[in-house]
Coordinates of C-alpha atoms and ligand atoms in Angstrom, one line a residue:
M257 CA -65.0 -0.9 14.8
T258 CA -66.2 -0.8 18.4
R259 CA -69.8 -0.6 19.4
V260 CA -70.5 0.8 22.8
Y261 CA -73.4 0.1 25.2
N262 CA -75.6 3.1 24.5
F263 CA -78.1 3.8 27.4
S264 CA -79.6 6.9 25.7
A265 CA -83.3 7.5 26.3
G266 CA -83.8 8.4 22.6
P267 CA -82.7 8.3 19.9
A268 CA -81.7 5.0 21.4
T269 CA -79.7 1.9 20.6
L270 CA -81.0 -0.3 17.8
P271 CA -80.5 -4.1 17.3
E272 CA -77.2 -4.8 15.8
E273 CA -78.8 -7.4 13.5
V274 CA -81.1 -4.8 12.1
L275 CA -78.2 -2.3 11.5
K276 CA -76.2 -5.0 9.7
K277 CA -79.0 -6.0 7.5
A278 CA -79.6 -2.3 6.6
A279 CA -75.9 -1.9 5.9
G280 CA -75.9 -4.9 3.6
E281 CA -78.8 -3.5 1.6
M282 CA -77.6 0.1 1.6
L283 CA -76.3 0.4 -1.9
D284 CA -78.7 -2.0 -3.6
Y285 CA -82.0 -2.9 -2.0
Q286 CA -82.9 -6.4 -3.2
G287 CA -81.7 -6.0 -6.8
S288 CA -83.3 -2.6 -7.3
G289 CA -79.9 -1.0 -7.8
M290 CA -81.0 1.7 -5.4
S291 CA -80.9 2.3 -1.7
V292 CA -84.2 2.4 0.2
M293 CA -83.7 6.1 0.6
E294 CA -83.8 6.5 -3.1
L295 CA -86.9 4.4 -3.8
S296 CA -90.1 6.1 -4.9
H297 CA -92.6 5.9 -2.0
R298 CA -95.2 4.8 -4.5
G299 CA -93.1 2.2 -6.3
K300 CA -93.4 -1.5 -5.9
E301 CA -90.3 -2.1 -3.7
F302 CA -91.3 0.5 -1.2
T303 CA -95.0 -0.4 -1.3
Q304 CA -93.9 -3.9 -0.2
I305 CA -91.6 -2.6 2.5
F306 CA -94.5 -0.5 3.8
D307 CA -97.2 -3.2 3.7
T308 CA -94.9 -5.7 5.3
A309 CA -94.0 -3.3 8.1
E310 CA -97.6 -2.7 8.9
A311 CA -98.6 -6.4 8.6
T312 CA -95.8 -7.4 11.0
L313 CA -96.6 -4.7 13.5
R314 CA -100.3 -5.8 13.4
E315 CA -99.2 -9.4 14.0
I316 CA -96.8 -8.8 16.9
M317 CA -99.1 -6.3 18.7
G318 CA -102.4 -8.2 17.8
I319 CA -104.0 -5.0 16.4
P320 CA -107.7 -5.7 15.7
N321 CA -109.0 -5.0 12.2
N322 CA -111.1 -2.1 13.3
Y323 CA -108.0 -0.1 14.1
K324 CA -105.9 1.9 11.5
V325 CA -102.2 2.1 11.7
L326 CA -100.7 5.4 10.6
F327 CA -97.1 6.1 9.8
L328 CA -96.7 9.8 10.4
Q329 CA -94.1 12.5 11.0
G330 CA -93.7 15.3 13.5
G331 CA -92.7 13.1 16.5
A332 CA -94.8 12.2 19.5
S333 CA -95.0 15.9 20.3
M334 CA -97.0 16.6 17.2
Q335 CA -99.6 14.2 18.5
F336 CA -100.0 16.4 21.6
T337 CA -101.7 18.8 19.1
A338 CA -103.2 16.3 16.8
I339 CA -105.1 14.5 19.5
P340 CA -107.2 17.4 20.7
L341 CA -107.7 18.7 17.1
N342 CA -109.1 15.3 16.1
L343 CA -110.8 14.2 19.3
M344 CA -111.6 17.1 21.6
T345 CA -114.6 18.0 19.4
K346 CA -117.8 16.8 20.9
N347 CA -117.9 18.2 24.4
K348 CA -114.5 19.9 24.1
K349 CA -113.3 18.4 27.3
A350 CA -110.7 15.7 28.2
D351 CA -109.3 14.0 31.2
Y352 CA -105.5 13.9 31.7
V353 CA -103.3 12.0 34.2
H354 CA -100.3 14.3 34.9
T355 CA -97.2 12.2 35.3
G356 CA -94.4 14.4 34.1
Q357 CA -93.0 16.6 31.4
W358 CA -94.6 14.8 28.5
T359 CA -98.1 15.2 30.0
K360 CA -97.3 18.8 30.9
K361 CA -96.7 19.6 27.3
A362 CA -99.7 17.6 26.1
I363 CA -101.9 19.3 28.6
A364 CA -100.7 22.7 27.5
E365 CA -101.6 21.9 23.9
A366 CA -105.0 20.5 24.8
K367 CA -105.9 23.6 26.8
K368 CA -105.7 25.6 23.6
F369 CA -108.7 23.7 22.2
G370 CA -110.9 22.8 25.2
I371 CA -111.2 22.1 28.9
V372 CA -108.6 19.9 30.5
N373 CA -109.5 18.1 33.7
V374 CA -106.3 16.8 35.4
V375 CA -107.7 13.8 37.3
A376 CA -104.5 13.0 39.2
S377 CA -100.9 14.2 39.4
S378 CA -97.6 13.0 40.9
E379 CA -96.0 16.4 40.7
D380 CA -95.9 16.7 44.5
N381 CA -93.0 14.2 44.5
N382 CA -91.2 15.1 41.3
F383 CA -93.2 12.4 39.4
T384 CA -91.5 9.5 41.0
Y385 CA -94.7 7.5 41.2
I386 CA -97.9 6.8 39.2
P387 CA -100.8 8.4 41.1
E388 CA -103.8 6.3 42.2
L389 CA -106.8 7.0 40.2
D390 CA -110.3 7.5 41.5
P391 CA -113.0 7.0 38.9
K392 CA -115.2 9.4 40.7
T393 CA -113.0 12.2 39.5
F394 CA -113.3 11.2 35.8
S395 CA -115.5 13.3 33.5
K396 CA -118.3 11.2 32.2
D397 CA -118.6 13.5 29.2
A398 CA -114.9 13.7 28.4
D399 CA -114.0 13.3 24.7
Y400 CA -111.1 11.1 25.8
F401 CA -108.9 10.1 28.7
Y402 CA -105.2 10.7 28.3
I403 CA -102.3 8.8 29.8
V404 CA -98.6 8.3 29.3
T405 CA -97.9 4.5 29.9
N406 CA -94.2 4.9 30.5
N407 CA -92.6 8.1 31.7
T408 CA -89.2 8.1 30.0
I409 CA -87.7 10.9 32.1
Y410 CA -88.7 9.6 35.6
G411 CA -88.7 5.9 35.0
T412 CA -92.3 5.3 36.0
C413 CA -94.7 3.0 34.3
C414 CA -98.5 2.3 34.5
K415 CA -99.1 -1.2 35.8
S416 CA -102.8 -1.1 34.9
I417 CA -105.0 0.7 32.5
P418 CA -107.9 2.7 34.0
E419 CA -111.5 1.7 33.4
T420 CA -113.1 4.6 31.7
G421 CA -116.3 3.1 30.3
D422 CA -117.2 4.6 27.0
V423 CA -114.6 7.3 27.2
P424 CA -111.7 6.3 24.8
I425 CA -108.2 6.1 26.3
V426 CA -105.5 7.9 24.4
A427 CA -102.0 6.6 25.4
D428 CA -98.6 8.0 24.7
M429 CA -96.5 4.8 24.5
S430 CA -93.4 6.4 23.0
S431 CA -91.0 4.7 25.4
N432 CA -92.7 1.3 26.1
I433 CA -94.5 0.3 23.0
L434 CA -93.4 -3.2 21.9
S435 CA -91.8 -3.9 25.3
E436 CA -94.6 -6.3 26.3
P437 CA -97.9 -7.5 25.0
I438 CA -100.8 -5.1 25.4
D439 CA -104.5 -5.4 24.8
V440 CA -105.0 -2.8 22.0
K441 CA -108.8 -3.1 22.4
K442 CA -108.5 -1.2 25.7
F443 CA -107.3 1.9 23.9
G444 CA -108.9 4.4 21.5
V445 CA -105.6 5.8 20.3
I446 CA -102.0 4.6 20.9
F447 CA -99.2 6.7 19.6
A448 CA -95.4 6.5 19.8
G449 CA -92.4 8.4 18.4
A450 CA -90.2 5.7 16.9
Q451 CA -86.8 6.7 18.3
K452 CA -87.1 4.8 21.6
N453 CA -88.2 1.3 20.9
I454 CA -89.1 1.2 17.2
G455 CA -86.5 2.7 15.0
P456 CA -85.0 6.0 13.8
A457 CA -86.5 9.4 14.7
G458 CA -88.8 10.9 12.1
L459 CA -91.5 8.3 12.3
T460 CA -94.4 8.4 14.6
I461 CA -96.9 5.5 14.8
V462 CA -100.5 6.1 15.5
I463 CA -102.9 3.2 16.1
I464 CA -106.5 4.4 16.2
R465 CA -109.9 2.8 16.4
E466 CA -111.8 3.6 13.2
D467 CA -114.8 5.2 14.8
L468 CA -112.5 7.9 16.3
I469 CA -111.5 9.0 12.8
G470 CA -113.5 11.7 11.0
N471 CA -114.4 13.9 14.0
A472 CA -111.8 16.6 13.6
V473 CA -112.4 20.3 14.1
E474 CA -113.4 22.0 10.9
N475 CA -110.2 24.0 10.2
I476 CA -107.7 21.3 11.2
P477 CA -104.5 21.6 9.2
T478 CA -104.7 18.9 6.5
L479 CA -101.8 16.7 7.5
L480 CA -102.9 16.6 11.2
N481 CA -106.2 15.2 10.2
Y482 CA -106.3 11.4 10.9
K483 CA -109.0 11.0 8.3
V484 CA -106.8 12.5 5.6
Q485 CA -103.9 10.3 6.7
A486 CA -106.1 7.1 7.0
D487 CA -107.8 7.7 3.6
N488 CA -104.4 8.2 2.0
G489 CA -102.7 5.2 3.6
S490 CA -100.3 7.5 5.4
M491 CA -99.2 8.9 2.0
A492 CA -101.0 12.2 1.8
N493 CA -97.4 13.4 1.3
T494 CA -94.0 11.6 1.3
P495 CA -93.8 9.4 4.4
P496 CA -90.6 8.9 6.4
C497 CA -89.5 6.1 4.1
Y498 CA -86.2 5.1 5.5
S499 CA -87.5 5.2 9.1
I500 CA -90.4 3.0 8.1
Y501 CA -88.0 0.5 6.5
I502 CA -85.8 0.2 9.6
A503 CA -89.0 0.0 11.8
G504 CA -90.1 -2.9 9.6
L505 CA -86.8 -4.7 10.2
V506 CA -87.2 -4.1 14.0
F507 CA -90.7 -5.6 13.9
E508 CA -89.3 -8.7 12.1
W509 CA -86.5 -8.9 14.6
I510 CA -89.0 -8.9 17.5
K511 CA -91.2 -11.5 15.7
E512 CA -88.2 -13.8 15.1
K513 CA -87.2 -13.6 18.8
G514 CA -90.7 -14.9 19.8
G515 CA -92.8 -11.8 19.7
L516 CA -93.8 -9.6 22.6
V517 CA -94.3 -12.4 25.2
A518 CA -90.7 -13.4 24.8
T519 CA -89.7 -9.8 24.7
K520 CA -91.4 -9.1 28.0
K521 CA -89.7 -12.0 29.7
I522 CA -86.3 -10.7 28.6
N523 CA -87.1 -7.2 29.6
E524 CA -88.2 -8.3 33.1
E525 CA -85.0 -10.3 33.6
K526 CA -82.9 -7.4 32.3
A527 CA -84.5 -4.8 34.5
A528 CA -84.3 -7.0 37.5
I529 CA -80.5 -7.3 37.2
L530 CA -80.2 -3.5 37.7
Y531 CA -83.1 -3.1 40.2
D532 CA -81.8 -6.0 42.4
F533 CA -78.4 -4.4 42.5
L534 CA -79.8 -0.9 43.3
D535 CA -81.9 -2.3 46.1
Q536 CA -79.0 -3.9 48.0
S537 CA -76.4 -1.1 47.1
K538 CA -75.3 1.2 49.9
L539 CA -74.2 3.8 47.4
F540 CA -76.7 3.8 44.6
S541 CA -80.5 3.9 44.9
S542 CA -83.6 4.2 42.8
P543 CA -85.7 7.3 43.4
V544 CA -88.8 5.6 42.0
D545 CA -91.7 4.1 43.9
K546 CA -91.3 0.3 43.7
A547 CA -94.8 -0.2 42.5
S548 CA -94.3 2.2 39.6
R549 CA -91.0 1.1 38.3
S550 CA -90.4 1.1 34.5
L551 CA -88.8 -1.8 32.7
M552 CA -87.4 0.6 30.1
N553 CA -85.9 3.6 31.8
I554 CA -84.2 3.2 35.2
P555 CA -83.0 6.4 36.9
F556 CA -80.6 6.0 39.9
V557 CA -78.6 8.3 42.1
T558 CA -75.8 8.3 44.7
G559 CA -77.1 11.4 46.4
N560 CA -73.9 13.2 45.7
D561 CA -73.5 15.2 42.4
E562 CA -69.8 14.9 42.3
L563 CA -69.9 11.1 42.6
D564 CA -72.6 11.0 40.0
A565 CA -70.5 12.9 37.6
K566 CA -67.5 10.7 38.4
L567 CA -69.4 7.5 37.6
I568 CA -70.8 8.9 34.4
A569 CA -67.3 9.9 33.2
E570 CA -65.6 6.6 34.2
A571 CA -68.4 4.7 32.6
A572 CA -68.1 6.7 29.4
K573 CA -64.4 5.9 29.2
K574 CA -65.2 2.2 29.4
G575 CA -67.8 2.3 26.6
F576 CA -71.1 2.8 28.6
K577 CA -72.5 5.9 27.0
T578 CA -75.3 8.4 27.7
L579 CA -75.9 7.5 31.3
K580 CA -76.5 11.0 32.5
G581 CA -80.0 11.5 33.9
H582 CA -82.5 14.0 32.4
R583 CA -81.6 17.6 33.3
T584 CA -84.7 18.0 35.3
V585 CA -84.0 14.9 37.5
G586 CA -80.2 14.7 37.7
G587 CA -78.2 11.5 38.6
M588 CA -78.1 8.7 36.1
R589 CA -80.5 7.0 33.9
A590 CA -80.1 3.7 32.1
S591 CA -82.5 3.3 29.3
I592 CA -82.7 -0.4 28.5
Y593 CA -85.1 -0.7 25.6
N594 CA -85.6 -4.0 23.7
A595 CA -82.4 -3.5 21.7
M596 CA -80.1 -3.3 24.8
P597 CA -78.6 -6.7 25.2
T598 CA -78.8 -8.3 28.7
Q599 CA -75.0 -8.5 28.6
G600 CA -75.0 -4.6 28.6
V601 CA -76.9 -4.4 31.8
K602 CA -74.8 -7.1 33.5
A603 CA -71.7 -5.3 32.5
L604 CA -73.1 -2.0 33.8
V605 CA -73.8 -3.6 37.1
E606 CA -70.3 -5.0 37.3
L607 CA -68.9 -1.5 36.7
M608 CA -71.2 0.0 39.4
K609 CA -70.1 -2.7 41.9
E610 CA -66.4 -1.8 41.2
F611 CA -67.2 1.9 41.5
E612 CA -69.0 1.3 44.8
A613 CA -66.1 -0.7 46.2
A614 CA -63.7 2.1 45.3
N615 CA -65.9 5.1 46.3
G616 CA -68.5 3.7 48.7
Ligands
PLP35 C1 -89.6 11.1 23.8 C2 -91.0 11.2 24.2 C3 -91.9 12.1 23.7 C4 -91.4 13.2 22.7 O1 -91.1 12.6 21.5 P1 -90.7 13.4 20.2 O2 -90.8 12.4 19.1 O3 -89.4 14.0 20.4 O4 -91.8 14.5 20.0 C5 -93.2 12.2 24.1 N1 -93.6 11.3 25.0 C6 -92.8 10.4 25.6 C7 -93.4 9.4 26.6 C8 -91.5 10.3 25.2 O5 -90.7 9.4 25.7

């Protein structure tokens, strides 16, 4: 068996320790004689898996007691719809910072239900930077203020959270949740699809301040209603059981490694290995504004499509997979989430050095 270095933006690489543990428990979960996939979601084994996963997530993220954690389905994209249906209900107005394709889709959904004020955009430069925000442009009567904290496709990341007063911040953290400590109190809602930094696709985590629950539009589809989900402990219907189980193992893995403080340190060191190389390279460069660089997704280019394709092909042969950039950006992208070992990034840089020597 050979494991490759998988730089996919998502579904993404998972910690080998977690996969091994799950493999070991595949046929018989802790003496139950069943795999986790076969357990009743209301039985005692799964109830314990579920409760432990939530408790560990609350512990590593420091989630205050007045926040609910929901384990939902539908992906991050379903939240583009759920957010306005649940929150855009008082003044029917929300502020959005437009930082790429994921906000474009979220804005399009929100516009179906109310007025969207785009307070800033980085579209003028293909979203290669996080725009400066001017609080004077914020709507005082917005029902919420929407940001994406890490733009997976472009490799940009918010380095600070805007001050919005009483307007709750809704943050799509799909690609940088659990990469570093955050102050949950600064947010009204945090959501993330699992398949980047949490676990398998199929699970979406929503962390929501309790006072924001129960304000949905009247005819909201039942399962999109945060109140229904919260009142039923995320079990209004069958939850994504196996994804929750793997996510729980990932939370434990993070906790055992020293939590999010230790994780951030590793992530900074890991990203620096690649950025330092890119910044001195004569062949490769990062298209992203230095002040906005992501620790999780690192796009890079040679400026020559043929050379890009050659690098991607040579890398794939040597076991460095899924390095092709997003189709709207081109070039390469290395997604180096928590589960990507430092050694994987070091080895990638070695490969790029050799490539530069041969093709530079
Ligand atoms: C991947 C991603 C999404 C879309 O996630 P789905 O689970 O496929 O709906 C949304 N936002 C961000 C920031 C992402 O990285």
